[in-house]
Amino acid sequence: MNQKSLFIALEGIDGSGTSTHSHLLKGFLESKGFKVHLTTEPTKSDIGNLVRNYLKDKNIPPATDALLFATDRNLHYHNEIKKKLEEGYIVISDRYLESSIVYQSSQSDEITVEWVIEINKFVAQPDITIILDIEPKTALARKEEKEEDFEKFEDDSFLDKVRELYISRANQEGYFVVNSDDIIEFVQEKIQKIILDKL
Ligand code: TMP
């Protein structure tokens, strides 16, 4: 097979199924003979772990969140994603830059989309961004944790804002939007079709 590298990002609000569909997509593409590297943000690096701890802490200023997510991503892109793409892998990132743009700018009026783009300007854009779209109440009901264990962004009125911004960014930037409030296999088939058309 004449493999070419491709950088795919799966995005969506909490509970939209980005992790499930990233795994399923990896399995599907491997079954077709492609070399696939699956990765995720926040990453498993020291910075990624710090960011993940801060997801439980409502007292972290939004700009600190934005800068740390950008730092985690900078390292992630340069030390991992870029290398895998150069080796000819299809890279699937379960969340990437668009998560910072929509979540961090929804956190505070002081944080603009332009500033988030600026602090992330040293990483490349994915070739394909797919937004998994679902209503926040439905998405949060899918979560296995108890409500008191939710991370700070797992709140339906906050996620309403995030969802709205994902959709307007998708219209503006030409991202794919897939309704993820459906049977998993149907949603995955739609994702696979988007990728196969591109390969
Ligand atoms: P997840 O691992 O369940 O997807 O959770 C990660 C959380 O972090 C989710 O609420 C989205 C949020 N997030 C941001 O706010 N900005 C980012 O740049 C990334 C990658 C995630």
Coordinates of C-alpha atoms in Angstrom, one line a residue, residues 4-198:
K4 CA 0.8 8.8 2.9
S5 CA 0.8 10.5 6.3
L6 CA -2.3 12.2 7.4
F7 CA -3.0 14.2 10.6
I8 CA -6.5 13.8 12.0
A9 CA -8.0 15.5 15.0
L10 CA -11.2 14.3 16.6
E11 CA -12.9 17.0 18.6
G12 CA -16.1 17.6 20.5
I13 CA -17.5 18.4 23.9
D14 CA -16.9 16.2 26.9
G15 CA -18.8 12.9 26.5
S16 CA -19.1 13.3 22.7
G17 CA -17.1 10.1 22.1
T18 CA -13.8 11.4 20.8
S19 CA -11.8 8.6 22.7
T20 CA -14.1 5.8 21.7
H21 CA -14.1 6.9 18.0
S22 CA -10.4 7.5 17.9
H23 CA -9.8 3.9 19.0
L24 CA -12.3 2.5 16.6
L25 CA -10.9 4.6 13.8
K26 CA -7.3 3.3 14.6
G27 CA -8.5 -0.3 14.4
F28 CA -10.4 0.3 11.2
L29 CA -7.4 2.0 9.4
E30 CA -5.0 -0.7 10.7
S31 CA -7.3 -3.4 9.3
K32 CA -6.9 -1.6 5.9
G33 CA -3.1 -1.9 6.2
F34 CA -2.3 1.6 7.3
K35 CA 0.3 2.4 10.0
V36 CA -1.6 4.4 12.6
H37 CA -0.4 6.4 15.6
L38 CA -3.1 7.2 18.2
T39 CA -2.4 10.0 20.6
T40 CA -4.3 12.2 23.0
E41 CA -4.4 15.6 24.7
P42 CA -3.9 16.4 27.4
T43 CA -0.8 14.1 26.9
K44 CA 0.8 11.7 29.3
S45 CA 3.8 14.0 29.8
D46 CA 4.6 15.8 33.0
I47 CA 2.9 18.9 31.6
G48 CA -0.1 16.9 30.5
N49 CA -0.4 15.4 33.9
L50 CA -0.3 18.8 35.5
V51 CA -3.0 20.0 33.2
R52 CA -5.1 17.0 34.0
N53 CA -4.8 17.7 37.7
Y54 CA -5.8 21.3 37.1
L55 CA -9.0 20.0 35.5
K56 CA -10.2 19.3 39.0
D57 CA -9.3 22.8 40.3
K58 CA -11.7 25.7 39.6
N59 CA -9.2 28.2 41.1
I60 CA -6.7 28.0 38.2
P61 CA -6.9 31.2 36.1
P62 CA -8.2 30.5 32.6
A63 CA -5.0 32.1 31.0
T64 CA -2.9 29.6 33.0
D65 CA -5.0 26.8 31.6
A66 CA -4.6 28.2 28.1
L67 CA -0.8 28.5 28.4
L68 CA -0.3 25.1 29.9
F69 CA -2.5 23.4 27.2
A70 CA -0.4 25.3 24.6
T71 CA 2.9 24.1 26.3
D72 CA 1.7 20.5 26.4
R73 CA 0.7 20.7 22.7
N74 CA 4.0 22.3 21.6
L75 CA 5.9 19.5 23.1
H76 CA 3.4 16.9 21.8
Y77 CA 3.6 18.2 18.3
H78 CA 7.4 18.6 18.0
N79 CA 8.4 15.5 19.9
E80 CA 5.8 13.1 18.8
I81 CA 3.2 14.0 16.2
K82 CA 5.7 15.6 13.7
K83 CA 8.0 12.7 14.0
K84 CA 5.3 10.1 13.4
L85 CA 4.0 12.0 10.4
E86 CA 7.6 12.1 8.9
E87 CA 7.7 8.3 9.4
G88 CA 4.6 8.0 7.2
Y89 CA 2.0 7.3 10.0
I90 CA -1.6 8.4 10.0
V91 CA -1.7 10.3 13.3
I92 CA -5.1 10.4 15.1
S93 CA -5.2 12.9 18.0
D94 CA -8.0 12.6 20.4
R95 CA -8.4 16.4 20.9
Y96 CA -5.9 19.0 19.7
L97 CA -5.7 22.7 19.0
E98 CA -9.4 23.3 18.4
S99 CA -10.1 22.1 22.0
S100 CA -8.0 25.0 23.3
I101 CA -9.6 27.5 20.9
V102 CA -13.2 26.7 22.0
Y103 CA -12.8 25.7 25.6
Q104 CA -10.3 28.3 26.7
S105 CA -12.0 31.2 24.9
S106 CA -15.4 30.0 26.4
Q107 CA -13.8 30.2 29.9
S108 CA -13.4 34.0 30.0
D109 CA -14.2 37.1 28.0
E110 CA -10.6 38.1 28.3
I111 CA -9.4 35.1 26.3
T112 CA -10.0 35.6 22.7
V113 CA -9.8 33.0 19.9
E114 CA -7.1 35.1 18.3
W115 CA -4.9 35.0 21.4
V116 CA -5.3 31.2 21.7
I117 CA -4.3 30.8 18.1
E118 CA -1.3 33.1 18.7
I119 CA 0.1 31.1 21.6
N120 CA -0.3 27.9 19.6
K121 CA 1.3 29.3 16.5
F122 CA 4.3 27.0 16.6
V123 CA 2.3 23.8 16.0
A124 CA 0.9 22.6 12.7
Q125 CA -2.8 22.4 11.9
P126 CA -4.3 18.9 11.4
D127 CA -5.1 17.9 7.8
I128 CA -8.6 16.9 8.9
T129 CA -10.6 18.1 12.0
I130 CA -13.8 16.2 12.8
I131 CA -16.2 17.6 15.4
L132 CA -18.5 15.1 17.1
D133 CA -21.6 17.0 17.8
I134 CA -24.0 16.2 20.6
E135 CA -26.3 17.9 23.1
P136 CA -24.4 18.5 26.4
K137 CA -27.1 17.0 28.6
T138 CA -27.1 13.8 26.6
A139 CA -23.2 13.7 26.5
L140 CA -22.9 14.2 30.3
A141 CA -25.5 11.5 30.9
R142 CA -23.1 9.1 29.2
K143 CA -20.3 9.7 31.7
E144 CA -19.6 6.9 34.1
E145 CA -18.4 9.1 37.0
K146 CA -20.7 10.5 39.6
E147 CA -21.6 14.2 39.1
E148 CA -19.4 15.3 42.1
D149 CA -16.4 13.8 40.4
F150 CA -16.8 15.7 37.2
E151 CA -14.0 17.8 35.9
K152 CA -14.5 21.6 35.9
F153 CA -15.6 21.8 32.2
E154 CA -18.2 19.0 32.6
D155 CA -21.1 21.4 33.2
D156 CA -23.9 21.6 30.7
S157 CA -24.3 25.4 30.5
F158 CA -20.5 25.8 29.9
L159 CA -20.6 23.0 27.3
D160 CA -23.5 24.7 25.5
K161 CA -21.1 27.6 24.9
V162 CA -18.3 25.3 23.8
R163 CA -20.6 23.4 21.5
E164 CA -21.9 26.5 19.9
L165 CA -18.4 27.7 19.2
Y166 CA -17.3 24.4 17.8
I167 CA -20.1 24.6 15.3
S168 CA -19.4 28.2 14.3
R169 CA -15.7 27.5 14.0
A170 CA -16.6 24.4 11.9
N171 CA -18.6 26.5 9.5
Q172 CA -15.9 29.1 9.3
E173 CA -12.9 26.7 8.9
G174 CA -14.6 24.0 6.9
Y175 CA -14.3 21.3 9.6
F176 CA -16.4 18.1 9.3
V177 CA -19.3 17.8 11.8
V178 CA -20.7 14.4 12.6
N179 CA -23.8 14.0 14.8
S180 CA -22.6 11.6 17.6
D181 CA -26.0 11.2 19.2
D182 CA -26.5 8.0 17.3
I183 CA -25.6 4.3 17.3
I184 CA -21.8 4.1 17.7
E185 CA -21.3 2.0 14.5
F186 CA -23.2 4.6 12.4
V187 CA -21.2 7.4 13.8
Q188 CA -17.9 5.5 13.2
E189 CA -19.0 4.7 9.6
K190 CA -19.4 8.4 8.9
I191 CA -16.0 9.2 10.3
Q192 CA -14.4 6.3 8.3
K193 CA -16.0 7.6 5.1
I194 CA -14.6 11.1 5.6
I195 CA -11.1 9.7 6.1
L196 CA -11.3 7.2 3.2
D197 CA -12.4 10.0 0.9
K198 CA -9.2 11.9 1.9

